[in-house]
Amino acid sequence: MEPAPVPVVRQHNAITQARYDYTACQLDIFFYLLSRLRRDDTPDQEYTIYVKDVEALTGRQWNYQQLREATADMGSRMFEVENERTYQQLWMFQRVEYIKGKGCLQIQLAAPIRPFLFNLKENFTSYQLHSALKLSSKYAKRIYQLVSQWKDKTSTRTYPLDEFKQMLHLKDPKGKEPELFQNISQLKARVLDIAVRQVSEHTDLKIDYELVKKGRAYDALRFTIARQQPQQLPIPFEQPAEDARAHAARQHLEALGINQPQLVATILGDPKHLDQLFKFTYQLKTDKVKATKNPGGLFLKICGLR
C-alpha cells in the first residue's frame, strides 16, 4: 500500500525552481535516482542503476553509449539555486562508474546537492516518481515536477513568463543564448500543450494552463491542477529488473488489446519480441508510429505473429 503523501514543503524546492536543462534520458536518470534515495543513506552512498530497470519503467531503450553521454553531460552541468541571500552553483555527481558486462552503473552524489534532492523527493510518492519516468517529453517531466509542488491546491502560483522560460532553460537570463519559442503559439504547441496532454494522460494529476495578459501581450501563466485516479498500478522500484520488465510488458500488451494467453506467453518468452514491444510502445506514444485503428494488430504484424 502506498504511504500517505507527505505535506508539501514548497520553500525547500530549490532544485525544482533552479535553472537547468536536462534531456529526457537525463531526467529519467534523475527521477530514478530520486526513487533510490533514503534518509539513512551514508554521505558516500553509491546508487546502482540497472539499464534493464530503467527500460522496464520507461518503455524506452537507452544504450550504454547514450547513458555515458547523458551522465557525462549531467556531471558537467550546474544547478543554479538562488534566493534572497545567496546564489549557489551545484553539480550532481561525485563519481559515476560503469560496470562492464553487468549492464549497470554506480553513482555517487556530490555532498552539497544531497539535501536539496532529499527535500525534493519528499514531494513525490513512489507512484508519482514512476509517473514522471513514463513521460516522454522533457518539458512534461519538468512541468510535472513543478506542478507536483502544488498538488494539494487547485492551481500553482502565477509564474512570469520570463521566470518560467528560464527554469526550463528556454531563455538565458544573461541573454547570451537565443531564446527558444519566443512566439506564444510556439510555446503552446511545443511545450505547454504536449506537457498538459502527457501529464494528464499518464499521471495522478490532470492539469491545464492559463495564460495571463498584461496589456495586449501575454506576461505570465499558471497551471490548474485536479487529482485523478491513477490509470495503472506502479511497478515497485525494489522489484528485480526481470520482474519489472515483464510487469511493464504485460501492461503494454493489455493497452494494445493483446490478451490471448498463447500470444502473451509467446511475446513474453522471446527477448526480441519484448525489445520490439518496448520500442513500438515508445514510438506509438511519441507519434513516430501512426496506428489509430488497430495498434495491437500492427505490432503483431511487425513481430511476424499475424
PDB file of C-alpha atoms in Angstrom:
ATOM      1  CA  MET A   1       0.000   0.000   0.000  1.00  0.00           C
ATOM      2  CA  GLU A   2       1.307   3.448  -0.913  1.00  0.00           C
ATOM      3  CA  PRO A   3       2.173   5.598   2.124  1.00  0.00           C
ATOM      4  CA  ALA A   4       0.143   8.753   2.629  1.00  0.00           C
ATOM      5  CA  PRO A   5       1.602  11.741   0.770  1.00  0.00           C
ATOM      6  CA  VAL A   6       3.771  13.920   2.965  1.00  0.00           C
ATOM      7  CA  PRO A   7       2.976  17.623   3.298  1.00  0.00           C
ATOM      8  CA  VAL A   8       4.297  19.808   0.516  1.00  0.00           C
ATOM      9  CA  VAL A   9       7.338  21.841   1.596  1.00  0.00           C
ATOM     10  CA  ARG A  10       7.495  24.468  -1.114  1.00  0.00           C
ATOM     11  CA  GLN A  11      10.225  26.593   0.415  1.00  0.00           C
ATOM     12  CA  HIS A  12      12.641  23.647   0.076  1.00  0.00           C
ATOM     13  CA  ASN A  13      12.064  23.040  -3.621  1.00  0.00           C
ATOM     14  CA  ALA A  14      15.130  24.945  -4.723  1.00  0.00           C
ATOM     15  CA  ILE A  15      16.058  22.307  -7.301  1.00  0.00           C
ATOM     16  CA  THR A  16      12.603  22.455  -8.870  1.00  0.00           C
ATOM     17  CA  GLN A  17      12.885  26.230  -9.228  1.00  0.00           C
ATOM     18  CA  ALA A  18      16.506  26.053 -10.370  1.00  0.00           C
ATOM     19  CA  ARG A  19      17.541  26.788 -13.936  1.00  0.00           C
ATOM     20  CA  TYR A  20      18.832  23.682 -15.669  1.00  0.00           C
ATOM     21  CA  ASP A  21      18.487  21.871 -18.979  1.00  0.00           C
ATOM     22  CA  TYR A  22      18.316  18.069 -18.979  1.00  0.00           C
ATOM     23  CA  THR A  23      17.353  15.774 -21.861  1.00  0.00           C
ATOM     24  CA  ALA A  24      14.607  13.160 -21.464  1.00  0.00           C
ATOM     25  CA  CYS A  25      17.274  10.495 -20.867  1.00  0.00           C
ATOM     26  CA  GLN A  26      18.967  12.634 -18.206  1.00  0.00           C
ATOM     27  CA  LEU A  27      15.649  13.301 -16.481  1.00  0.00           C
ATOM     28  CA  ASP A  28      14.958   9.555 -16.437  1.00  0.00           C
ATOM     29  CA  ILE A  29      18.259   9.056 -14.608  1.00  0.00           C
ATOM     30  CA  PHE A  30      17.437  11.978 -12.309  1.00  0.00           C
ATOM     31  CA  PHE A  31      13.984  10.686 -11.317  1.00  0.00           C
ATOM     32  CA  TYR A  32      15.289   7.131 -10.955  1.00  0.00           C
ATOM     33  CA  LEU A  33      17.968   8.406  -8.571  1.00  0.00           C
ATOM     34  CA  LEU A  34      15.283  10.194  -6.550  1.00  0.00           C
ATOM     35  CA  SER A  35      13.452   6.880  -6.184  1.00  0.00           C
ATOM     36  CA  ARG A  36      16.574   5.307  -4.664  1.00  0.00           C
ATOM     37  CA  LEU A  37      17.298   7.983  -2.046  1.00  0.00           C
ATOM     38  CA  ARG A  38      16.790   7.054   1.597  1.00  0.00           C
ATOM     39  CA  ARG A  39      17.170   9.308   4.651  1.00  0.00           C
ATOM     40  CA  ASP A  40      19.513   6.831   6.335  1.00  0.00           C
ATOM     41  CA  ASP A  41      21.918   6.747   3.364  1.00  0.00           C
ATOM     42  CA  THR A  42      25.541   7.421   4.231  1.00  0.00           C
ATOM     43  CA  PRO A  43      27.221  10.528   2.747  1.00  0.00           C
ATOM     44  CA  ASP A  44      29.293   8.331   0.396  1.00  0.00           C
ATOM     45  CA  GLN A  45      26.347   6.097  -0.554  1.00  0.00           C
ATOM     46  CA  GLU A  46      26.546   4.513  -4.018  1.00  0.00           C
ATOM     47  CA  TYR A  47      23.394   4.034  -6.086  1.00  0.00           C
ATOM     48  CA  THR A  48      23.314   1.209  -8.618  1.00  0.00           C
ATOM     49  CA  ILE A  49      21.159   1.678 -11.706  1.00  0.00           C
ATOM     50  CA  TYR A  50      20.487  -1.308 -13.962  1.00  0.00           C
ATOM     51  CA  VAL A  51      19.762  -0.359 -17.564  1.00  0.00           C
ATOM     52  CA  LYS A  52      17.015  -3.016 -17.764  1.00  0.00           C
ATOM     53  CA  ASP A  53      15.257  -1.412 -14.788  1.00  0.00           C
ATOM     54  CA  VAL A  54      15.130   1.974 -16.488  1.00  0.00           C
ATOM     55  CA  GLU A  55      13.933   0.406 -19.750  1.00  0.00           C
ATOM     56  CA  ALA A  56      11.185  -1.509 -17.945  1.00  0.00           C
ATOM     57  CA  LEU A  57       9.927   1.551 -16.100  1.00  0.00           C
ATOM     58  CA  THR A  58      10.065   3.983 -19.021  1.00  0.00           C
ATOM     59  CA  GLY A  59       9.314   1.793 -22.032  1.00  0.00           C
ATOM     60  CA  ARG A  60      12.307   3.393 -23.740  1.00  0.00           C
ATOM     61  CA  GLN A  61      15.613   1.833 -24.613  1.00  0.00           C
ATOM     62  CA  TRP A  62      18.806   3.632 -23.648  1.00  0.00           C
ATOM     63  CA  ASN A  63      22.027   2.016 -24.771  1.00  0.00           C
ATOM     64  CA  TYR A  64      25.303   2.274 -22.871  1.00  0.00           C
ATOM     65  CA  GLN A  65      26.665   4.986 -25.146  1.00  0.00           C
ATOM     66  CA  GLN A  66      23.581   7.159 -24.653  1.00  0.00           C
ATOM     67  CA  LEU A  67      23.780   6.724 -20.887  1.00  0.00           C
ATOM     68  CA  ARG A  68      27.506   7.504 -20.800  1.00  0.00           C
ATOM     69  CA  GLU A  69      26.950  10.684 -22.782  1.00  0.00           C
ATOM     70  CA  ALA A  70      23.971  11.568 -20.569  1.00  0.00           C
ATOM     71  CA  THR A  71      25.841  11.190 -17.262  1.00  0.00           C
ATOM     72  CA  ALA A  72      28.937  12.943 -18.642  1.00  0.00           C
ATOM     73  CA  ASP A  73      26.817  15.923 -19.603  1.00  0.00           C
ATOM     74  CA  MET A  74      24.877  15.849 -16.312  1.00  0.00           C
ATOM     75  CA  GLY A  75      28.157  15.902 -14.402  1.00  0.00           C
ATOM     76  CA  SER A  76      29.339  18.988 -16.239  1.00  0.00           C
ATOM     77  CA  ARG A  77      26.097  20.964 -15.964  1.00  0.00           C
ATOM     78  CA  MET A  78      25.405  23.019 -12.889  1.00  0.00           C
ATOM     79  CA  PHE A  79      22.238  23.777 -10.965  1.00  0.00           C
ATOM     80  CA  GLU A  80      21.808  27.466 -10.278  1.00  0.00           C
ATOM     81  CA  VAL A  81      19.998  27.920  -6.980  1.00  0.00           C
ATOM     82  CA  GLU A  82      19.219  31.448  -5.882  1.00  0.00           C
ATOM     83  CA  ASN A  83      17.276  33.047  -3.038  1.00  0.00           C
ATOM     84  CA  GLU A  84      17.225  36.454  -1.390  1.00  0.00           C
ATOM     85  CA  ARG A  85      20.513  35.828   0.440  1.00  0.00           C
ATOM     86  CA  THR A  86      22.669  33.598  -1.745  1.00  0.00           C
ATOM     87  CA  TYR A  87      23.398  32.335  -5.236  1.00  0.00           C
ATOM     88  CA  GLN A  88      24.794  28.796  -5.478  1.00  0.00           C
ATOM     89  CA  GLN A  89      26.281  26.720  -8.267  1.00  0.00           C
ATOM     90  CA  LEU A  90      25.807  22.990  -7.635  1.00  0.00           C
ATOM     91  CA  TRP A  91      26.846  19.872  -9.547  1.00  0.00           C
ATOM     92  CA  MET A  92      25.145  16.488  -9.402  1.00  0.00           C
ATOM     93  CA  PHE A  93      27.799  13.763  -9.225  1.00  0.00           C
ATOM     94  CA  GLN A  94      30.877  12.991  -7.212  1.00  0.00           C
ATOM     95  CA  ARG A  95      31.550   9.915  -9.315  1.00  0.00           C
ATOM     96  CA  VAL A  96      29.916   7.690 -11.960  1.00  0.00           C
ATOM     97  CA  GLU A  97      31.252   4.196 -12.663  1.00  0.00           C
ATOM     98  CA  TYR A  98      30.039   1.880 -15.425  1.00  0.00           C
ATOM     99  CA  ILE A  99      30.411  -1.833 -14.629  1.00  0.00           C
ATOM    100  CA  LYS A 100      31.334  -3.564 -17.868  1.00  0.00           C
ATOM    101  CA  GLY A 101      29.374  -6.696 -18.726  1.00  0.00           C
ATOM    102  CA  LYS A 102      26.843  -6.126 -15.908  1.00  0.00           C
ATOM    103  CA  GLY A 103      24.517  -3.649 -17.603  1.00  0.00           C
ATOM    104  CA  CYS A 104      24.659  -1.243 -14.694  1.00  0.00           C
ATOM    105  CA  LEU A 105      26.241   1.961 -13.460  1.00  0.00           C
ATOM    106  CA  GLN A 106      27.048   3.151  -9.943  1.00  0.00           C
ATOM    107  CA  ILE A 107      26.563   6.784  -8.989  1.00  0.00           C
ATOM    108  CA  GLN A 108      27.866   8.722  -6.009  1.00  0.00           C
ATOM    109  CA  LEU A 109      26.164  12.086  -5.499  1.00  0.00           C
ATOM    110  CA  ALA A 110      28.047  15.260  -4.686  1.00  0.00           C
ATOM    111  CA  ALA A 111      27.589  16.060  -0.985  1.00  0.00           C
ATOM    112  CA  PRO A 112      26.323  19.683  -1.329  1.00  0.00           C
ATOM    113  CA  ILE A 113      23.391  18.698  -3.561  1.00  0.00           C
ATOM    114  CA  ARG A 114      22.123  15.791  -1.442  1.00  0.00           C
ATOM    115  CA  PRO A 115      19.941  17.863   0.978  1.00  0.00           C
ATOM    116  CA  PHE A 116      18.167  19.520  -1.953  1.00  0.00           C
ATOM    117  CA  LEU A 117      17.429  16.136  -3.536  1.00  0.00           C
ATOM    118  CA  PHE A 118      16.069  14.658  -0.297  1.00  0.00           C
ATOM    119  CA  ASN A 119      13.779  17.645   0.158  1.00  0.00           C
ATOM    120  CA  LEU A 120      12.621  17.335  -3.434  1.00  0.00           C
ATOM    121  CA  LYS A 121      11.856  13.618  -3.073  1.00  0.00           C
ATOM    122  CA  GLU A 122       9.553  14.300  -0.128  1.00  0.00           C
ATOM    123  CA  ASN A 123       7.085  15.884  -2.543  1.00  0.00           C
ATOM    124  CA  PHE A 124       6.690  12.652  -4.549  1.00  0.00           C
ATOM    125  CA  THR A 125       5.178   9.281  -3.740  1.00  0.00           C
ATOM    126  CA  SER A 126       6.578   6.151  -5.392  1.00  0.00           C
ATOM    127  CA  TYR A 127       3.704   6.281  -7.876  1.00  0.00           C
ATOM    128  CA  GLN A 128       4.445   9.870  -8.837  1.00  0.00           C
ATOM    129  CA  LEU A 129       8.129   9.136  -9.483  1.00  0.00           C
ATOM    130  CA  HIS A 130       7.036   6.199 -11.622  1.00  0.00           C
ATOM    131  CA  SER A 131       4.679   8.532 -13.499  1.00  0.00           C
ATOM    132  CA  ALA A 132       7.478  11.013 -14.156  1.00  0.00           C
ATOM    133  CA  LEU A 133       9.504   8.236 -15.779  1.00  0.00           C
ATOM    134  CA  LYS A 134       6.577   7.441 -18.085  1.00  0.00           C
ATOM    135  CA  LEU A 135       6.542  10.951 -19.605  1.00  0.00           C
ATOM    136  CA  SER A 136       8.473  11.161 -22.878  1.00  0.00           C
ATOM    137  CA  SER A 137       8.756  14.959 -23.226  1.00  0.00           C
ATOM    138  CA  LYS A 138      11.499  16.573 -21.169  1.00  0.00           C
ATOM    139  CA  TYR A 139       9.282  19.633 -20.748  1.00  0.00           C
ATOM    140  CA  ALA A 140       6.420  17.430 -19.496  1.00  0.00           C
ATOM    141  CA  LYS A 141       8.786  15.923 -16.911  1.00  0.00           C
ATOM    142  CA  ARG A 142       9.892  19.362 -15.705  1.00  0.00           C
ATOM    143  CA  ILE A 143       6.334  20.741 -15.595  1.00  0.00           C
ATOM    144  CA  TYR A 144       5.119  17.662 -13.701  1.00  0.00           C
ATOM    145  CA  GLN A 145       7.919  18.282 -11.221  1.00  0.00           C
ATOM    146  CA  LEU A 146       6.763  21.884 -10.941  1.00  0.00           C
ATOM    147  CA  VAL A 147       3.014  21.279 -10.513  1.00  0.00           C
ATOM    148  CA  SER A 148       3.610  18.455  -8.019  1.00  0.00           C
ATOM    149  CA  GLN A 149       4.695  21.116  -5.529  1.00  0.00           C
ATOM    150  CA  TRP A 150       1.116  22.401  -5.609  1.00  0.00           C
ATOM    151  CA  LYS A 151      -0.778  19.110  -5.690  1.00  0.00           C
ATOM    152  CA  ASP A 152      -2.700  19.985  -2.513  1.00  0.00           C
ATOM    153  CA  LYS A 153      -4.050  23.127  -4.225  1.00  0.00           C
ATOM    154  CA  THR A 154      -6.174  23.761  -7.307  1.00  0.00           C
ATOM    155  CA  SER A 155      -3.527  25.800  -9.087  1.00  0.00           C
ATOM    156  CA  THR A 156       0.118  26.800  -8.977  1.00  0.00           C
ATOM    157  CA  ARG A 157       1.277  30.301  -8.297  1.00  0.00           C
ATOM    158  CA  THR A 158       1.410  32.629 -11.279  1.00  0.00           C
ATOM    159  CA  TYR A 159       4.818  32.486 -12.957  1.00  0.00           C
ATOM    160  CA  PRO A 160       6.092  35.428 -15.004  1.00  0.00           C
ATOM    161  CA  LEU A 161       6.834  34.060 -18.475  1.00  0.00           C
ATOM    162  CA  ASP A 162      10.475  35.114 -18.233  1.00  0.00           C
ATOM    163  CA  GLU A 163      10.934  33.175 -14.983  1.00  0.00           C
ATOM    164  CA  PHE A 164       9.135  30.114 -16.365  1.00  0.00           C
ATOM    165  CA  LYS A 165      11.239  30.104 -19.539  1.00  0.00           C
ATOM    166  CA  GLN A 166      14.430  30.455 -17.530  1.00  0.00           C
ATOM    167  CA  MET A 167      13.509  27.487 -15.300  1.00  0.00           C
ATOM    168  CA  LEU A 168      13.015  25.312 -18.394  1.00  0.00           C
ATOM    169  CA  HIS A 169      16.177  26.732 -19.957  1.00  0.00           C
ATOM    170  CA  LEU A 170      14.217  28.235 -22.843  1.00  0.00           C
ATOM    171  CA  LYS A 171      15.698  31.639 -22.115  1.00  0.00           C
ATOM    172  CA  ASP A 172      19.159  32.643 -20.943  1.00  0.00           C
ATOM    173  CA  PRO A 173      18.822  35.211 -18.117  1.00  0.00           C
ATOM    174  CA  LYS A 174      22.062  36.826 -19.328  1.00  0.00           C
ATOM    175  CA  GLY A 175      20.877  36.981 -22.934  1.00  0.00           C
ATOM    176  CA  LYS A 176      23.941  35.168 -24.308  1.00  0.00           C
ATOM    177  CA  GLU A 177      21.916  32.394 -25.964  1.00  0.00           C
ATOM    178  CA  PRO A 178      18.937  32.745 -28.322  1.00  0.00           C
ATOM    179  CA  GLU A 179      15.526  32.389 -26.700  1.00  0.00           C
ATOM    180  CA  LEU A 180      13.534  29.315 -27.698  1.00  0.00           C
ATOM    181  CA  PHE A 181       9.859  29.525 -28.651  1.00  0.00           C
ATOM    182  CA  GLN A 182       9.603  33.298 -28.425  1.00  0.00           C
ATOM    183  CA  ASN A 183       6.231  33.248 -30.176  1.00  0.00           C
ATOM    184  CA  ILE A 184       3.451  32.315 -27.740  1.00  0.00           C
ATOM    185  CA  SER A 185       1.908  29.925 -30.276  1.00  0.00           C
ATOM    186  CA  GLN A 186       5.248  28.055 -30.452  1.00  0.00           C
ATOM    187  CA  LEU A 187       5.463  27.869 -26.669  1.00  0.00           C
ATOM    188  CA  LYS A 188       1.940  26.456 -26.521  1.00  0.00           C
ATOM    189  CA  ALA A 189       2.441  23.897 -29.292  1.00  0.00           C
ATOM    190  CA  ARG A 190       5.996  22.731 -28.465  1.00  0.00           C
ATOM    191  CA  VAL A 191       5.934  22.879 -24.666  1.00  0.00           C
ATOM    192  CA  LEU A 192       2.651  23.575 -22.870  1.00  0.00           C
ATOM    193  CA  ASP A 193       0.122  21.559 -24.895  1.00  0.00           C
ATOM    194  CA  ILE A 194       2.372  18.477 -25.007  1.00  0.00           C
ATOM    195  CA  ALA A 195       3.064  18.688 -21.269  1.00  0.00           C
ATOM    196  CA  VAL A 196      -0.625  19.076 -20.393  1.00  0.00           C
ATOM    197  CA  ARG A 197      -1.568  16.070 -22.545  1.00  0.00           C
ATOM    198  CA  GLN A 198       1.167  13.767 -21.234  1.00  0.00           C
ATOM    199  CA  VAL A 199       0.828  14.699 -17.565  1.00  0.00           C
ATOM    200  CA  SER A 200      -2.975  14.367 -17.701  1.00  0.00           C
ATOM    201  CA  GLU A 201      -2.821  11.016 -19.526  1.00  0.00           C
ATOM    202  CA  HIS A 202      -0.048   9.305 -17.565  1.00  0.00           C
ATOM    203  CA  THR A 203      -0.032  10.672 -14.017  1.00  0.00           C
ATOM    204  CA  ASP A 204      -2.240  11.185 -10.993  1.00  0.00           C
ATOM    205  CA  LEU A 205      -2.740  14.854 -11.895  1.00  0.00           C
ATOM    206  CA  LYS A 206      -4.979  16.402 -14.536  1.00  0.00           C
ATOM    207  CA  ILE A 207      -3.563  19.790 -15.433  1.00  0.00           C
ATOM    208  CA  ASP A 208      -4.191  22.713 -17.728  1.00  0.00           C
ATOM    209  CA  TYR A 209      -2.681  26.171 -18.065  1.00  0.00           C
ATOM    210  CA  GLU A 210      -3.914  29.736 -18.151  1.00  0.00           C
ATOM    211  CA  LEU A 211      -2.001  32.498 -19.892  1.00  0.00           C
ATOM    212  CA  VAL A 212      -2.213  35.924 -18.256  1.00  0.00           C
ATOM    213  CA  LYS A 213      -2.088  39.136 -20.246  1.00  0.00           C
ATOM    214  CA  LYS A 214      -0.556  42.437 -19.274  1.00  0.00           C
ATOM    215  CA  GLY A 215      -1.963  44.970 -21.667  1.00  0.00           C
ATOM    216  CA  ARG A 216      -2.127  43.301 -25.079  1.00  0.00           C
ATOM    217  CA  ALA A 217       0.704  40.794 -24.558  1.00  0.00           C
ATOM    218  CA  TYR A 218       0.920  37.611 -22.521  1.00  0.00           C
ATOM    219  CA  ASP A 219       3.040  38.198 -19.450  1.00  0.00           C
ATOM    220  CA  ALA A 220       2.585  35.185 -17.153  1.00  0.00           C
ATOM    221  CA  LEU A 221       0.991  31.771 -16.746  1.00  0.00           C
ATOM    222  CA  ARG A 222      -0.280  29.413 -14.082  1.00  0.00           C
ATOM    223  CA  PHE A 223      -1.287  25.779 -14.099  1.00  0.00           C
ATOM    224  CA  THR A 224      -4.607  24.449 -12.798  1.00  0.00           C
ATOM    225  CA  ILE A 225      -4.492  21.082 -11.022  1.00  0.00           C
ATOM    226  CA  ALA A 226      -7.025  18.354 -10.265  1.00  0.00           C
ATOM    227  CA  ARG A 227      -6.354  14.966  -8.682  1.00  0.00           C
ATOM    228  CA  GLN A 228      -7.395  11.918 -10.675  1.00  0.00           C
ATOM    229  CA  GLN A 229      -7.415   8.161 -10.162  1.00  0.00           C
ATOM    230  CA  PRO A 230      -4.124   6.552 -11.246  1.00  0.00           C
ATOM    231  CA  GLN A 231      -4.632   4.646 -14.502  1.00  0.00           C
ATOM    232  CA  GLN A 232      -2.117   1.892 -13.721  1.00  0.00           C
ATOM    233  CA  LEU A 233      -0.532   0.380 -10.662  1.00  0.00           C
ATOM    234  CA  PRO A 234       3.100   1.407 -10.299  1.00  0.00           C
ATOM    235  CA  ILE A 235       5.963  -1.019 -10.686  1.00  0.00           C
ATOM    236  CA  PRO A 236       7.777  -1.143  -7.329  1.00  0.00           C
ATOM    237  CA  PHE A 237      11.264   0.297  -7.660  1.00  0.00           C
ATOM    238  CA  GLU A 238      12.553  -2.508  -5.447  1.00  0.00           C
ATOM    239  CA  GLN A 239      11.267  -5.181  -7.842  1.00  0.00           C
ATOM    240  CA  PRO A 240      14.016  -7.101  -9.720  1.00  0.00           C
ATOM    241  CA  ALA A 241      14.701  -5.895 -13.258  1.00  0.00           C
ATOM    242  CA  GLU A 242      13.376  -9.083 -14.881  1.00  0.00           C
ATOM    243  CA  ASP A 243      10.076  -8.937 -12.959  1.00  0.00           C
ATOM    244  CA  ALA A 244       9.652  -5.216 -13.580  1.00  0.00           C
ATOM    245  CA  ARG A 245      10.268  -5.670 -17.304  1.00  0.00           C
ATOM    246  CA  ALA A 246       7.698  -8.483 -17.545  1.00  0.00           C
ATOM    247  CA  HIS A 247       5.211  -6.447 -15.495  1.00  0.00           C
ATOM    248  CA  ALA A 248       5.617  -3.438 -17.803  1.00  0.00           C
ATOM    249  CA  ALA A 249       5.359  -5.667 -20.889  1.00  0.00           C
ATOM    250  CA  ARG A 250       2.051  -7.109 -19.687  1.00  0.00           C
ATOM    251  CA  GLN A 251       0.716  -3.584 -19.176  1.00  0.00           C
ATOM    252  CA  HIS A 252       1.772  -2.598 -22.703  1.00  0.00           C
ATOM    253  CA  LEU A 253       0.156  -5.702 -24.195  1.00  0.00           C
ATOM    254  CA  GLU A 254      -3.062  -5.043 -22.292  1.00  0.00           C
ATOM    255  CA  ALA A 255      -3.109  -1.454 -23.563  1.00  0.00           C
ATOM    256  CA  LEU A 256      -2.674  -2.761 -27.124  1.00  0.00           C
ATOM    257  CA  GLY A 257      -5.598  -5.148 -26.649  1.00  0.00           C
ATOM    258  CA  ILE A 258      -3.391  -8.249 -26.872  1.00  0.00           C
ATOM    259  CA  ASN A 259      -4.693 -10.604 -24.199  1.00  0.00           C
ATOM    260  CA  GLN A 260      -4.797 -14.069 -25.776  1.00  0.00           C
ATOM    261  CA  PRO A 261      -2.807 -16.229 -23.320  1.00  0.00           C
ATOM    262  CA  GLN A 262      -0.801 -18.035 -26.014  1.00  0.00           C
ATOM    263  CA  LEU A 263       0.188 -14.774 -27.763  1.00  0.00           C
ATOM    264  CA  VAL A 264       1.100 -13.117 -24.463  1.00  0.00           C
ATOM    265  CA  ALA A 265       3.252 -16.102 -23.455  1.00  0.00           C
ATOM    266  CA  THR A 266       4.984 -16.122 -26.860  1.00  0.00           C
ATOM    267  CA  ILE A 267       5.854 -12.427 -26.645  1.00  0.00           C
ATOM    268  CA  LEU A 268       6.965 -12.530 -23.003  1.00  0.00           C
ATOM    269  CA  GLY A 269       9.116 -15.578 -23.693  1.00  0.00           C
ATOM    270  CA  ASP A 270      11.063 -14.035 -26.581  1.00  0.00           C
ATOM    271  CA  PRO A 271      13.606 -11.264 -25.762  1.00  0.00           C
ATOM    272  CA  LYS A 272      13.422  -9.976 -29.363  1.00  0.00           C
ATOM    273  CA  HIS A 273       9.631  -9.604 -29.157  1.00  0.00           C
ATOM    274  CA  LEU A 274       9.996  -7.849 -25.801  1.00  0.00           C
ATOM    275  CA  ASP A 275      12.532  -5.379 -27.190  1.00  0.00           C
ATOM    276  CA  GLN A 276      10.225  -4.735 -30.146  1.00  0.00           C
ATOM    277  CA  LEU A 277       7.275  -4.209 -27.782  1.00  0.00           C
ATOM    278  CA  PHE A 278       9.049  -1.510 -25.770  1.00  0.00           C
ATOM    279  CA  LYS A 279      10.303   0.136 -28.951  1.00  0.00           C
ATOM    280  CA  PHE A 280       6.840   0.044 -30.567  1.00  0.00           C
ATOM    281  CA  THR A 281       5.124   1.399 -27.436  1.00  0.00           C
ATOM    282  CA  TYR A 282       7.550   4.311 -27.246  1.00  0.00           C
ATOM    283  CA  GLN A 283       7.176   5.102 -30.952  1.00  0.00           C
ATOM    284  CA  LEU A 284       3.395   4.960 -30.618  1.00  0.00           C
ATOM    285  CA  LYS A 285       3.449   7.279 -27.617  1.00  0.00           C
ATOM    286  CA  THR A 286       5.692   9.798 -29.392  1.00  0.00           C
ATOM    287  CA  ASP A 287       3.686   9.664 -32.659  1.00  0.00           C
ATOM    288  CA  LYS A 288       6.574   8.107 -34.589  1.00  0.00           C
ATOM    289  CA  VAL A 289       4.193   5.262 -35.451  1.00  0.00           C
ATOM    290  CA  LYS A 290       0.673   6.045 -36.670  1.00  0.00           C
ATOM    291  CA  ALA A 291      -1.841   3.347 -35.775  1.00  0.00           C
ATOM    292  CA  THR A 292      -5.072   4.878 -34.521  1.00  0.00           C
ATOM    293  CA  LYS A 293      -7.376   1.990 -35.546  1.00  0.00           C
ATOM    294  CA  ASN A 294      -5.553  -1.204 -34.531  1.00  0.00           C
ATOM    295  CA  PRO A 295      -2.112  -0.661 -32.974  1.00  0.00           C
ATOM    296  CA  GLY A 296      -2.125  -4.152 -31.479  1.00  0.00           C
ATOM    297  CA  GLY A 297      -2.596  -5.700 -34.903  1.00  0.00           C
ATOM    298  CA  LEU A 298       0.226  -3.598 -36.329  1.00  0.00           C
ATOM    299  CA  PHE A 299       2.559  -4.706 -33.535  1.00  0.00           C
ATOM    300  CA  LEU A 300       1.734  -8.388 -34.130  1.00  0.00           C
ATOM    301  CA  LYS A 301       2.374  -7.912 -37.856  1.00  0.00           C
ATOM    302  CA  ILE A 302       5.773  -6.304 -37.166  1.00  0.00           C
ATOM    303  CA  CYS A 303       6.695  -9.291 -34.972  1.00  0.00           C
ATOM    304  CA  GLY A 304       5.555 -11.761 -37.602  1.00  0.00           C
ATOM    305  CA  LEU A 305       2.831 -13.090 -35.317  1.00  0.00           C
ATOM    306  CA  ARG A 306      -0.005 -12.199 -37.660  1.00  0.00           C
TER     307      ARG A 306
END
